[in-house]
């Protein structure tokens, strides 16, 4: 796996995707897992999950991201399914570390919310 591809995805996500900055830890985790799971499905040609309102919401964000990734990064159409999944898993891990684990926002886990 190329570190530069993961860096590309991370930089794009940090710049363009507001769903990673929801107000609570559980929201952020749900969005990171859900949106990127749908992105992986879209980039590997699998049918996205759209059976519930939540899946359709995640799909809407994922569709925009997958289309942007294909447009911005020529390598996205040249990597195999395993590498896509590896990149998405790496992106999930990096986002969780950045926007949850190392976040200094105390409201993320505040007991009154």
GROMACS .gro file of C-alpha atoms in nm:
model
  113
    1UNK     CA    1   0.000   0.000   0.000
    2UNK     CA    2   0.125   0.342  -0.085
    3UNK     CA    3   0.146   0.586   0.204
    4UNK     CA    4   0.091   0.869  -0.045
    5UNK     CA    5  -0.250   0.727  -0.143
    6UNK     CA    6  -0.356   0.714   0.220
    7UNK     CA    7  -0.222   1.067   0.268
    8UNK     CA    8  -0.427   1.179  -0.035
    9UNK     CA    9  -0.744   1.029   0.111
   10UNK     CA   10  -0.680   1.168   0.457
   11UNK     CA   11  -0.606   1.519   0.329
   12UNK     CA   12  -0.916   1.512   0.109
   13UNK     CA   13  -1.135   1.392   0.397
   14UNK     CA   14  -0.997   1.649   0.641
   15UNK     CA   15  -1.057   1.928   0.392
   16UNK     CA   16  -1.393   1.830   0.241
   17UNK     CA   17  -1.593   1.602   0.477
   18UNK     CA   18  -1.779   1.757   0.767
   19UNK     CA   19  -1.937   1.426   0.879
   20UNK     CA   20  -1.618   1.342   1.067
   21UNK     CA   21  -1.670   1.637   1.303
   22UNK     CA   22  -2.009   1.556   1.452
   23UNK     CA   23  -2.050   1.665   1.812
   24UNK     CA   24  -2.020   1.336   2.002
   25UNK     CA   25  -1.776   1.047   1.996
   26UNK     CA   26  -2.043   0.794   1.905
   27UNK     CA   27  -2.160   1.019   1.616
   28UNK     CA   28  -1.809   1.048   1.483
   29UNK     CA   29  -1.746   0.674   1.511
   30UNK     CA   30  -2.078   0.594   1.342
   31UNK     CA   31  -2.009   0.835   1.057
   32UNK     CA   32  -1.650   0.727   1.002
   33UNK     CA   33  -1.747   0.359   0.995
   34UNK     CA   34  -2.067   0.408   0.797
   35UNK     CA   35  -1.959   0.658   0.534
   36UNK     CA   36  -1.626   0.493   0.468
   37UNK     CA   37  -1.788   0.150   0.458
   38UNK     CA   38  -2.017   0.280   0.185
   39UNK     CA   39  -1.724   0.446   0.006
   40UNK     CA   40  -1.541   0.113   0.002
   41UNK     CA   41  -1.848  -0.056  -0.146
   42UNK     CA   42  -1.881   0.210  -0.414
   43UNK     CA   43  -1.512   0.208  -0.508
   44UNK     CA   44  -1.509  -0.171  -0.537
   45UNK     CA   45  -1.825  -0.191  -0.746
   46UNK     CA   46  -2.043  -0.342  -0.475
   47UNK     CA   47  -2.402  -0.239  -0.426
   48UNK     CA   48  -2.425   0.023  -0.148
   49UNK     CA   49  -2.648  -0.042   0.151
   50UNK     CA   50  -2.968   0.162   0.127
   51UNK     CA   51  -3.226  -0.039   0.321
   52UNK     CA   52  -3.270   0.200   0.613
   53UNK     CA   53  -3.289   0.578   0.643
   54UNK     CA   54  -2.949   0.575   0.820
   55UNK     CA   55  -2.791   0.372   0.539
   56UNK     CA   56  -2.933   0.613   0.282
   57UNK     CA   57  -2.791   0.909   0.475
   58UNK     CA   58  -2.446   0.749   0.490
   59UNK     CA   59  -2.475   0.657   0.123
   60UNK     CA   60  -2.541   1.021   0.026
   61UNK     CA   61  -2.215   1.134   0.189
   62UNK     CA   62  -2.029   0.833   0.053
   63UNK     CA   63  -2.149   0.887  -0.303
   64UNK     CA   64  -2.013   1.243  -0.311
   65UNK     CA   65  -1.684   1.128  -0.160
   66UNK     CA   66  -1.643   0.828  -0.393
   67UNK     CA   67  -1.713   1.044  -0.698
   68UNK     CA   68  -1.460   1.304  -0.581
   69UNK     CA   69  -1.198   1.038  -0.510
   70UNK     CA   70  -1.239   0.893  -0.859
   71UNK     CA   71  -1.217   1.240  -1.014
   72UNK     CA   72  -0.924   1.373  -0.809
   73UNK     CA   73  -0.706   1.063  -0.781
   74UNK     CA   74  -0.637   0.868  -1.102
   75UNK     CA   75  -0.500   0.577  -0.898
   76UNK     CA   76  -0.850   0.512  -0.754
   77UNK     CA   77  -0.959   0.332  -1.070
   78UNK     CA   78  -0.635   0.136  -1.096
   79UNK     CA   79  -0.614  -0.031  -0.753
   80UNK     CA   80  -0.770  -0.365  -0.673
   81UNK     CA   81  -1.043  -0.440  -0.419
   82UNK     CA   82  -0.799  -0.549  -0.150
   83UNK     CA   83  -0.598  -0.229  -0.175
   84UNK     CA   84  -0.915  -0.016  -0.164
   85UNK     CA   85  -1.022  -0.195   0.154
   86UNK     CA   86  -0.673  -0.158   0.301
   87UNK     CA   87  -0.674   0.216   0.223
   88UNK     CA   88  -1.023   0.264   0.369
   89UNK     CA   89  -0.929   0.073   0.685
   90UNK     CA   90  -0.616   0.287   0.719
   91UNK     CA   91  -0.820   0.602   0.666
   92UNK     CA   92  -1.072   0.494   0.932
   93UNK     CA   93  -0.793   0.432   1.179
   94UNK     CA   94  -0.625   0.762   1.107
   95UNK     CA   95  -0.950   0.957   1.135
   96UNK     CA   96  -1.042   0.793   1.466
   97UNK     CA   97  -0.700   0.879   1.601
   98UNK     CA   98  -0.721   1.239   1.481
   99UNK     CA   99  -1.084   1.338   1.546
  100UNK     CA  100  -1.159   1.121   1.850
  101UNK     CA  101  -0.854   0.986   2.032
  102UNK     CA  102  -0.639   1.299   2.011
  103UNK     CA  103  -0.927   1.549   2.009
  104UNK     CA  104  -0.914   1.811   2.282
  105UNK     CA  105  -1.288   1.875   2.255
  106UNK     CA  106  -1.417   1.776   2.600
  107UNK     CA  107  -1.777   1.783   2.482
  108UNK     CA  108  -1.722   1.466   2.280
  109UNK     CA  109  -1.770   1.253   2.591
  110UNK     CA  110  -1.953   1.490   2.825
  111UNK     CA  111  -2.194   1.297   3.047
  112UNK     CA  112  -2.476   1.553   3.011
  113UNK     CA  113  -2.504   1.509   2.635
   0.00000   0.00000   0.00000
